[in-house]
Short mmCIF file of C-alpha atoms in Angstrom, two decimals:
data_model
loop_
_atom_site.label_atom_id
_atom_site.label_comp_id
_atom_site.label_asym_id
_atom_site.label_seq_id
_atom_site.Cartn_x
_atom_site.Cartn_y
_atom_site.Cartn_z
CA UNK K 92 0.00 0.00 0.00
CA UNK K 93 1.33 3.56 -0.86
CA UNK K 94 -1.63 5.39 0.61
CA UNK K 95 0.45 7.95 3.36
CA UNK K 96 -2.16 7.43 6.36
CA UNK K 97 -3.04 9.97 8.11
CA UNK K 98 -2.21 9.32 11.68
CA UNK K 99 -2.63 12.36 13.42
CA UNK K 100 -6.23 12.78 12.78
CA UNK K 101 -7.76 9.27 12.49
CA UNK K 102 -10.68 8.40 14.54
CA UNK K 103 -11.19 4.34 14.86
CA UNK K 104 -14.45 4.62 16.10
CA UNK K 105 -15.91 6.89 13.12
CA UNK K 106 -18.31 4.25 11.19
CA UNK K 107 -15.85 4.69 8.06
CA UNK K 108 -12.45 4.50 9.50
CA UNK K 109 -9.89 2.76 7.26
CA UNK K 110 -11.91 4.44 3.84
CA UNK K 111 -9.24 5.69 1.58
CA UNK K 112 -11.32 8.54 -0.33
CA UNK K 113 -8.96 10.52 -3.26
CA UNK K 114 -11.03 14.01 -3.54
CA UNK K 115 -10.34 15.91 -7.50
CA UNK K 116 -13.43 17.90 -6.98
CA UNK K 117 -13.68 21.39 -6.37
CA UNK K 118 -16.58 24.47 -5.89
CA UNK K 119 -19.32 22.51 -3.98
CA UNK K 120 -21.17 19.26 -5.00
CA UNK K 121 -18.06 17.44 -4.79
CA UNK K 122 -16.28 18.46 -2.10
CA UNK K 123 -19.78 17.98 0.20
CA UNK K 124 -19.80 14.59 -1.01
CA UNK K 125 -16.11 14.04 0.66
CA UNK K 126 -16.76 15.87 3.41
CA UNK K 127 -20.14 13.55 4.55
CA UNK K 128 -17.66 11.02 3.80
CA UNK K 129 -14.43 12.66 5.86
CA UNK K 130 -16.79 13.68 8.89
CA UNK K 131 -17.67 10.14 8.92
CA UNK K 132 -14.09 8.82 9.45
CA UNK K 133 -12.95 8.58 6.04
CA UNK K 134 -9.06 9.34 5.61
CA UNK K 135 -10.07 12.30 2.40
CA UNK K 136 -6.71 13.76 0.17
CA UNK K 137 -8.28 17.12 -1.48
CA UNK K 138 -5.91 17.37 -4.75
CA UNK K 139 -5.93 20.37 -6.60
CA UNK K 140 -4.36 21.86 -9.50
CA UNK K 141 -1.81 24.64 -8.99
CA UNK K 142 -4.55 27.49 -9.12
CA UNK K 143 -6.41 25.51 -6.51
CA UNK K 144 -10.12 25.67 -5.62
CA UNK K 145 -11.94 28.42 -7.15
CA UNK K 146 -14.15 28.91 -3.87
CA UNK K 147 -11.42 29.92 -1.87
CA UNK K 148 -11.29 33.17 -3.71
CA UNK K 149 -15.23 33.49 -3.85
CA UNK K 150 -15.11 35.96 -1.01
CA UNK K 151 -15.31 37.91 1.56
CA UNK K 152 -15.58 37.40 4.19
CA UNK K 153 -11.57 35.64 4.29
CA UNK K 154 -10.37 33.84 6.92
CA UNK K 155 -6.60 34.32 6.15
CA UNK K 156 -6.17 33.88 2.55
CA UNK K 157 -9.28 31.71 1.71
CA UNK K 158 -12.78 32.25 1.46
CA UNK K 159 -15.66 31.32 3.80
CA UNK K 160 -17.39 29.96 1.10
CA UNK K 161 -13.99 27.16 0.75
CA UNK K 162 -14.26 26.49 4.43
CA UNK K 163 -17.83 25.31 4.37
CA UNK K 164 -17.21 22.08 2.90
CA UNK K 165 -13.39 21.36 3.11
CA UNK K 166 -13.04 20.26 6.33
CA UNK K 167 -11.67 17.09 7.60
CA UNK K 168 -9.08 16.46 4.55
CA UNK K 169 -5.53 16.96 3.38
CA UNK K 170 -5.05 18.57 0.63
CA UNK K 171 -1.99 18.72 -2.24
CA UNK K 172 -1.31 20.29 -5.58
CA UNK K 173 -0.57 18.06 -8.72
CA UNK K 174 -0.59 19.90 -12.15
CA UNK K 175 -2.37 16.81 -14.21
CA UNK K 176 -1.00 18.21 -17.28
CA UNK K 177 2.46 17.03 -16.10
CA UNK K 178 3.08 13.43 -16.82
CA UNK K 179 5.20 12.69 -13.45
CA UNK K 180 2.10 14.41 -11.25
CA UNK K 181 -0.34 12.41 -13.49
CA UNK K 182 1.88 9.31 -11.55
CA UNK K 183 1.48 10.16 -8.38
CA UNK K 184 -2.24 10.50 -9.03
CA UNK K 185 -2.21 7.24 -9.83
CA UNK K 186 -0.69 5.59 -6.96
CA UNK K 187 -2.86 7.18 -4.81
CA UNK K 188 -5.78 6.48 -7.20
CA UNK K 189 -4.61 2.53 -6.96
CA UNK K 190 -4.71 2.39 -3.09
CA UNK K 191 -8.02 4.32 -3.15
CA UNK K 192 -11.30 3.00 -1.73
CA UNK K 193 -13.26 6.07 -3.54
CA UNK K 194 -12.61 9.18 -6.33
CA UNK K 195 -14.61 11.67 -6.84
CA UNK K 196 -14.24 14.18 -9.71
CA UNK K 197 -16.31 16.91 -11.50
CA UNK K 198 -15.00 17.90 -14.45
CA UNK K 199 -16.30 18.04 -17.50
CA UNK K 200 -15.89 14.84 -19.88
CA UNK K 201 -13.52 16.35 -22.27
CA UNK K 202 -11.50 17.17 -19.13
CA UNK K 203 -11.38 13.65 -18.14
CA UNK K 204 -10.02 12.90 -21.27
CA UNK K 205 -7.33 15.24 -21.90
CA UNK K 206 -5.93 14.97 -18.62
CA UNK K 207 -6.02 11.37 -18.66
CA UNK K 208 -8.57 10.97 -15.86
CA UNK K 209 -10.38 7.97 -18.03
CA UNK K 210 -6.65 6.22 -17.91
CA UNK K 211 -6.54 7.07 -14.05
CA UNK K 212 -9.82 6.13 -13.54
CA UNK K 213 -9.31 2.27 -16.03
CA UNK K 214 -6.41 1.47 -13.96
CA UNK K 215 -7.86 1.52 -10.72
CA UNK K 216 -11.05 -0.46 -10.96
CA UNK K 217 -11.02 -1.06 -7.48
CA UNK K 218 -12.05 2.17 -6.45
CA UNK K 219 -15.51 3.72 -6.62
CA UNK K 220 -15.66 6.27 -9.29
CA UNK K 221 -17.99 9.01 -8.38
CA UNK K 222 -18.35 11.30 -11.17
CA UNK K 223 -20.42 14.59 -11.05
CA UNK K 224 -21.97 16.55 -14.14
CA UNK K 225 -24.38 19.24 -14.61
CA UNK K 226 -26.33 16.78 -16.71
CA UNK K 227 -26.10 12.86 -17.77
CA UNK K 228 -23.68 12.10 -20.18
CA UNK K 229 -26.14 9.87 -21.29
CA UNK K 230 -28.54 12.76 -22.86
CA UNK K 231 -27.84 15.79 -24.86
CA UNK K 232 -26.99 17.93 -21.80
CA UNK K 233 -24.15 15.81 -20.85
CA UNK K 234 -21.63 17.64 -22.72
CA UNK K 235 -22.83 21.55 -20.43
CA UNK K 236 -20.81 22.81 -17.87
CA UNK K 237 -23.31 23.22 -15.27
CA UNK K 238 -23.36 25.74 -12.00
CA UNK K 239 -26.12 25.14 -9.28
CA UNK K 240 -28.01 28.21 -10.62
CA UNK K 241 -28.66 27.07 -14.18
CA UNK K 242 -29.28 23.64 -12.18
CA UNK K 243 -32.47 25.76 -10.54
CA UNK K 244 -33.65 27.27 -13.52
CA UNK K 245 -33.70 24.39 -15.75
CA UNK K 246 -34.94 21.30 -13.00
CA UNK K 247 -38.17 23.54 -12.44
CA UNK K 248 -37.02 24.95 -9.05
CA UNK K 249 -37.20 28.64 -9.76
CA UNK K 250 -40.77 28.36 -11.49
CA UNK K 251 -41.79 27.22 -7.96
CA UNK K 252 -39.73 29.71 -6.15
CA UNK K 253 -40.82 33.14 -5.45
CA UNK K 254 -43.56 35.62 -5.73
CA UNK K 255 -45.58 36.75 -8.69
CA UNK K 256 -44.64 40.07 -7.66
CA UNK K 257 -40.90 39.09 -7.72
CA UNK K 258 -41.28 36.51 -10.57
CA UNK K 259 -39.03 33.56 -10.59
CA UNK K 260 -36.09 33.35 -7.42
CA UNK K 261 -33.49 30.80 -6.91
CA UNK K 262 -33.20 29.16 -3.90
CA UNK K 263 -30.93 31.15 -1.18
CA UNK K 264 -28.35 28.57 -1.07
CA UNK K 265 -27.07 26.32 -3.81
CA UNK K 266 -29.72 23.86 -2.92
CA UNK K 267 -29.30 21.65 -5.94
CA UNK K 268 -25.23 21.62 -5.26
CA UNK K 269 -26.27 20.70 -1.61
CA UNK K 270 -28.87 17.42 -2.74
CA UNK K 271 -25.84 16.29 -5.37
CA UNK K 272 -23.65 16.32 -2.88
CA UNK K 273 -25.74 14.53 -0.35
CA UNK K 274 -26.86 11.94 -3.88
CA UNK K 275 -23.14 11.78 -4.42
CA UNK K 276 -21.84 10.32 -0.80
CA UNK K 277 -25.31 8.15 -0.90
CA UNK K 278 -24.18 6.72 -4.35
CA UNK K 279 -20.18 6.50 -2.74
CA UNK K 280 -21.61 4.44 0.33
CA UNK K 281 -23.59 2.43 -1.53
CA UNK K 282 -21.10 1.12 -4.24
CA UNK K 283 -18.86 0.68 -1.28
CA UNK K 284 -21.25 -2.10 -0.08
CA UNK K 285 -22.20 -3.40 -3.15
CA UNK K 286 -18.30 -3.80 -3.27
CA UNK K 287 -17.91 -6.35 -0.20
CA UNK K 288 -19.77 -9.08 -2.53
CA UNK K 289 -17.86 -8.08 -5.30
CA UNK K 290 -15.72 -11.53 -6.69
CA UNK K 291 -13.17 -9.60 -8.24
CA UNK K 292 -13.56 -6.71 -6.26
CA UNK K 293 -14.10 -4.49 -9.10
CA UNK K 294 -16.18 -1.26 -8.03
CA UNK K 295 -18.90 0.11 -9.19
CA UNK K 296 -18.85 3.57 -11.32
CA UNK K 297 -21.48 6.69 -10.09
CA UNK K 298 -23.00 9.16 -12.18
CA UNK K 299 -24.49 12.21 -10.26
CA UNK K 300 -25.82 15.25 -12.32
CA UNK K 301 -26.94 18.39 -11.04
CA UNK K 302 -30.11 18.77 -13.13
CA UNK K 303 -31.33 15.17 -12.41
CA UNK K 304 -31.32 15.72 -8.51
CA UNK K 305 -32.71 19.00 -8.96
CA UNK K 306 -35.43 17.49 -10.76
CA UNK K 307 -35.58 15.06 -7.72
CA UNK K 308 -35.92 17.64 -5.12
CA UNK K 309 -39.02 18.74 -7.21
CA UNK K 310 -40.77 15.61 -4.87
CA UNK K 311 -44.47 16.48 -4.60
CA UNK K 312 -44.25 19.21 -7.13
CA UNK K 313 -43.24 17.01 -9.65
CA UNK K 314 -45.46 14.24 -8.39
CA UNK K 315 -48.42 16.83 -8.56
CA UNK K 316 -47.47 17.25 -12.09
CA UNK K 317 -47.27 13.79 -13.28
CA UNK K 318 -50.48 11.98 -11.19
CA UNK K 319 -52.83 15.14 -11.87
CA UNK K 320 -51.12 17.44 -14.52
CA UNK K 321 -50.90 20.57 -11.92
CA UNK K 322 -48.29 22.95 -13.62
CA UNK K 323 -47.74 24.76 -10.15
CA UNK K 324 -46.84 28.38 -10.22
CA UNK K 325 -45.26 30.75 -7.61
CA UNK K 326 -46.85 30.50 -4.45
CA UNK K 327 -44.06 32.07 -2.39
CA UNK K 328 -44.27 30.69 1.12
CA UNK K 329 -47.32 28.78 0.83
CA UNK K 330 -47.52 24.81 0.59
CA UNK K 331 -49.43 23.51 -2.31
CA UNK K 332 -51.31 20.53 -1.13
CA UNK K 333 -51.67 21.93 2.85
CA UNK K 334 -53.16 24.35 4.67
CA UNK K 335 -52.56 26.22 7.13
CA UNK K 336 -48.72 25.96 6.38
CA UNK K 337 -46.33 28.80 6.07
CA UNK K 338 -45.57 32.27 7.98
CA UNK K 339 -47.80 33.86 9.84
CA UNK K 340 -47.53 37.66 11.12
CA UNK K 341 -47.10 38.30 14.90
CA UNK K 342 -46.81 41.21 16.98
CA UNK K 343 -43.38 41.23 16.61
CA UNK K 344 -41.99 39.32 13.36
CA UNK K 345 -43.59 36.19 11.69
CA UNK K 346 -44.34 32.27 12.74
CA UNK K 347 -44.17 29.56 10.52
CA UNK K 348 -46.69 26.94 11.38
CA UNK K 349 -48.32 23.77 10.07
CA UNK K 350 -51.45 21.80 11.15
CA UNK K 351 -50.69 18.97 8.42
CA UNK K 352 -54.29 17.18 9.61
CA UNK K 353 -57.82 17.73 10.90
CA UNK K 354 -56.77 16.77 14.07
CA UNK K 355 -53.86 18.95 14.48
CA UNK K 356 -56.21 21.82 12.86
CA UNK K 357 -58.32 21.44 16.19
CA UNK K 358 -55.06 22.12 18.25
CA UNK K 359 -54.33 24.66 16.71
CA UNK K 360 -57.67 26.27 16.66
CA UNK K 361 -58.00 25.50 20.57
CA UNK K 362 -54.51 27.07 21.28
CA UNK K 363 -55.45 30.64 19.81
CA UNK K 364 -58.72 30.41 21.90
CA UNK K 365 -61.12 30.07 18.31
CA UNK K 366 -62.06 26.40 18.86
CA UNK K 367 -65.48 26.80 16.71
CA UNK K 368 -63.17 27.15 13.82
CA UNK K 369 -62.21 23.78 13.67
CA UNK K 370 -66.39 22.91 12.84
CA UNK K 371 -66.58 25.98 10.30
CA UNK K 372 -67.65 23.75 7.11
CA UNK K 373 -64.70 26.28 5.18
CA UNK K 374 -62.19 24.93 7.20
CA UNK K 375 -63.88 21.29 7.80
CA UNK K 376 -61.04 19.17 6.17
CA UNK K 377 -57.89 19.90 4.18
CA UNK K 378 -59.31 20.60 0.47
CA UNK K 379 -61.68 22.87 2.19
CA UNK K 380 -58.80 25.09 4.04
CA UNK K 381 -57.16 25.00 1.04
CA UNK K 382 -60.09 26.53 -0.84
CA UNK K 383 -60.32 28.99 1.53
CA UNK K 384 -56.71 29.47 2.26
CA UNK K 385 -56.52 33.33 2.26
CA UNK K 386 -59.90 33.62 4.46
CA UNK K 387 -58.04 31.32 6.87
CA UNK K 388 -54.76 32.71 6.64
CA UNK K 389 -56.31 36.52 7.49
CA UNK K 390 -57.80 35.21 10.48
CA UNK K 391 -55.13 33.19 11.69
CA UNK K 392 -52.99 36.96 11.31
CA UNK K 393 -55.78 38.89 12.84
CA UNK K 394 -55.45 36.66 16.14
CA UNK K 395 -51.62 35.99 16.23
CA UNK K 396 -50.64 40.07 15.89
CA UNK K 397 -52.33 40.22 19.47
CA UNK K 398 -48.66 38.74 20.81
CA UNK K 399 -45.20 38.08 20.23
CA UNK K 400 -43.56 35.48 18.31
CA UNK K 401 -42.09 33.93 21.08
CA UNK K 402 -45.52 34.17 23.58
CA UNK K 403 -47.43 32.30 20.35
CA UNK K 404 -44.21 29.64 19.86
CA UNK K 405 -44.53 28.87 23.80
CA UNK K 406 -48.53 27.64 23.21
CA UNK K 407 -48.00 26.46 20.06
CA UNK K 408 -45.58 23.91 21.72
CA UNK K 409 -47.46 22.97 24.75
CA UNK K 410 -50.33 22.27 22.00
CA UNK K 411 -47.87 19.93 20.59
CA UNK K 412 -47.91 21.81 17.23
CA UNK K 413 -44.66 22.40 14.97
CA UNK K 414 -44.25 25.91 14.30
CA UNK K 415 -40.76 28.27 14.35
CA UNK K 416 -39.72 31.64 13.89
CA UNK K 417 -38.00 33.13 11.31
CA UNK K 418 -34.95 33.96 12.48
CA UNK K 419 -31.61 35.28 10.95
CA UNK K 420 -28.80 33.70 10.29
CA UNK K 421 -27.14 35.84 13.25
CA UNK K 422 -30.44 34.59 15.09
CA UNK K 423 -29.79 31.13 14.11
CA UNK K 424 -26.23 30.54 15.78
CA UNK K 425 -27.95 32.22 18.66
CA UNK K 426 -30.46 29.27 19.41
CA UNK K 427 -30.02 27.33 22.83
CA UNK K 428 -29.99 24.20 20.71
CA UNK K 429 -26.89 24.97 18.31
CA UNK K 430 -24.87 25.28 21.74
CA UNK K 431 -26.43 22.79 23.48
CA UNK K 432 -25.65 20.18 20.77
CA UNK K 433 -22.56 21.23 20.02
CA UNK K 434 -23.22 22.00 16.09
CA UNK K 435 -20.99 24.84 15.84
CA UNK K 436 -17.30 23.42 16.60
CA UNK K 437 -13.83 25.54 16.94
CA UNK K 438 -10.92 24.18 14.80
CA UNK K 439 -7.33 25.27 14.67
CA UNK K 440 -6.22 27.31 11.73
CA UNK K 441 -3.02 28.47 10.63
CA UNK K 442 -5.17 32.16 10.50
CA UNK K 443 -6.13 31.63 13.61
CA UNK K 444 -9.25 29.50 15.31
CA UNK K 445 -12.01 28.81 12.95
CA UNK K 446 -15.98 28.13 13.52
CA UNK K 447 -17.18 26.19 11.63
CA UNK K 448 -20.70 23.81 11.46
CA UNK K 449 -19.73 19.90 11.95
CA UNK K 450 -22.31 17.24 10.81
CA UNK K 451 -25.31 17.52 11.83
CA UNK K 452 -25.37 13.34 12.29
CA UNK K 453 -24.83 11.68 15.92
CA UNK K 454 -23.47 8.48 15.62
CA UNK K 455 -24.47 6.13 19.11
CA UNK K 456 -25.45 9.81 20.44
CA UNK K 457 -22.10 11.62 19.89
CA UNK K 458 -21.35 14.14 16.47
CA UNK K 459 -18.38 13.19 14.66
CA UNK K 460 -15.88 16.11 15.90
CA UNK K 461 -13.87 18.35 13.16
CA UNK K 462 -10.78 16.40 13.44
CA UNK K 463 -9.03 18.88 10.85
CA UNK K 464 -9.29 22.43 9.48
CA UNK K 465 -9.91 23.18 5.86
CA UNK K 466 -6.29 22.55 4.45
CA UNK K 467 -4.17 25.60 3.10
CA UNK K 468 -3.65 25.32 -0.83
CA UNK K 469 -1.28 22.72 -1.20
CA UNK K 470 -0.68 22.43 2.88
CA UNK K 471 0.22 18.54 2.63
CA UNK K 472 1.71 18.24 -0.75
CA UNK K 473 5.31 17.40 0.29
CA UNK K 474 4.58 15.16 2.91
CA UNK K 475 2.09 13.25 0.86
CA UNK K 476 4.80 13.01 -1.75
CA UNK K 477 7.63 11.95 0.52
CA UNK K 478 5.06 9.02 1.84
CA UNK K 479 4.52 7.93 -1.65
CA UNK K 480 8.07 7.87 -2.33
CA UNK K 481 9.63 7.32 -5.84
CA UNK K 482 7.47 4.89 -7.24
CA UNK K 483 4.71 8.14 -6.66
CA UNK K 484 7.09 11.26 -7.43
#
């Protein structure tokens, strides 16, 4: 084996301890995927080319010389610089490749080809080849570069997204980098065990386009579309198949709140002190509150700007109803909860102490820690290459 191990920050009770993962990606999708995969124990070697990552320049706000935006999903990895263009890097890209147990990559296919990825990728056929596009190479899309915004636009997300006053919105995160990410380490994990009953341990290879999980993250949109032909249009914050569900104006801000079912419709009616609402035949069952969604949603404000979002939160959850404010992201990292479960977690930097948001899993009631900071741009290259020695130089 010429894999260098990483020693210092191996954790043998992480689930995927001892999982060799060889990270080409860069921007988002990709380096998610290794990073659900790194917080989970995997050993993760970021490798990028001499101009590194472009996210680490997609700032401010810097922390040192890289952006936020790079820190978000690069934790929990060491990284190196090869320039694939240069035949004796393109070597040591293949010894690690051959000791790998997964690679992920995004580039475009005529990438893969003139850099001699596809010869990388032949000769190590025990390794899980996660590859992600902004389309299938299998359609006439395959051949786009493709950014999580054009992702949005084309899967149908905007057209749902927004208000007809605003007209079509994107998401406010890369939401369809975020659910290719997530598809990608699902599709890594599960050619992994599809793997162990392999006879001659030959791996499977992963496709993972952007515009077929954004399509996927349509869920009951789409589904409301195919089953009953419903070509949905901007409804902003309301749901399309329930009601109530969606913000509510308080005294002080706005609720969001949900009563998914007659029964919770009752509750809720009981906990603003209006329980003959529950037997008004406009608000009877679910198509009915639907059909009269505005009259409800009027009423519902009329009684909830009497108090504060917090007094109205407090009832709502001794009624056992789901509801939440909408808070800021400063408001956000203020929550008891994000202490209490220890989401936010401080790593050393070379800049100086970073914060940074660990996975959100618990694993036998404990969250995987950040065992190492976002690497500097090319931090491990020379010790990587000194473990690989000559037959990797």
């Amino acid at each position: 084996m010429t894999w260098p191990q990483d020693i210092d920050a191996q954790d043998p009770r992480l689930p995927l301890a001892g999982v060799r993962v060889l990270d080409l990606s860069r921007i988002l999708a990709g380096p998610l995927a290794a990073t659900v995969l790194a917080d989970l124990g995997a050993d993760v070697i970021k490798v990028e080319s001499p101009q590194g990552d472009e996210t680490r320049r997609w700032g401010p706000p810097f922390h040192g010389a890289d952006a936020a935006y790079y820190l978000a999903v690069n934790r929990n990895r060491r990284g190196m610089v090869l320039d694939l263009r240069r035949s004796e890097d393109r070597v040591s890209l293949c010894a690690l490749a051959a000791d790998a147990d997964v690679v992920i990559e995004n580039f475009l296919p005529p990438q893969v080809a003139s850099l001699g990825l596809d010869a990388v990728r032949d000769r190590s056929p025990q390794a899980v080849w996660v590859s992600i596009r902004g389309a299938s190479e299998a359609g006439p899309l395959g051949g786009q570069p493709g950014y999580d915004a054009m992702a949005q636009a084309r899967s149908g997300i905007m057209s749902v997204t927004g208000h007809p006053a605003t007209g079509p919105t994107k998401v406010g995160l890369p939401i369809v980098d975020v659910v290719t990410g997530l598809y990608a380490a699902i599709g890594a994990l599960g050619a992994l065990f599809a793997k162990r009953d392999s006879p001659d341990g030959k791996a499977a290879r992963v496709e993972v386009p952007l515009f077929e999980c954004g399509v996927s993250a349509l869920i009951n949109q789409a589904a409301n579309h195919l089953v009953g032909g419903v070509v949905p249009g901007l409804l902003g914050n309301l749901h399309p198949n329930v009601a109530p569900y969606g913000p509510i104006p308080t005294a002080d801000g706005e609720l969001v709140l949900g009563a998914t079912s007659d029964r919770q419709f009752a509750a809720l009616c009981r906990a603003i002190g209006r329980p003959a609402l529950a037997d008004d035949p406009r608000f009877a069952d679910n198509p009915t509150r639907l059909a009269h969604r505005e009259e409800l949603d009027d009423l519902l404000a009329g009684v909830l700007l009497g108090a504060s979002t917090r007094t109205w939160e407090r009832r709502f959850a001794d009624a056992g109803l789901a509801c939440a404010p909408v808070n800021g992201i400063d408001e956000v990292f203020r929550e008891d909860h994000v202490d209490a479960v220890g989401l936010v977690q401080d790593v050393g930097h070379p800049a100086g102490t970073v914060r940074l948001v660990a996975s959100p899993l618990r694993i036998d009631g404990v969250r995987p820690p950040v065992r190492r900071a976002p690497p500097l741009h090319g931090e491990h290259t020379a010790a990587i290459l000194e473990a690989l020695g000559p037959g990797g130089e």
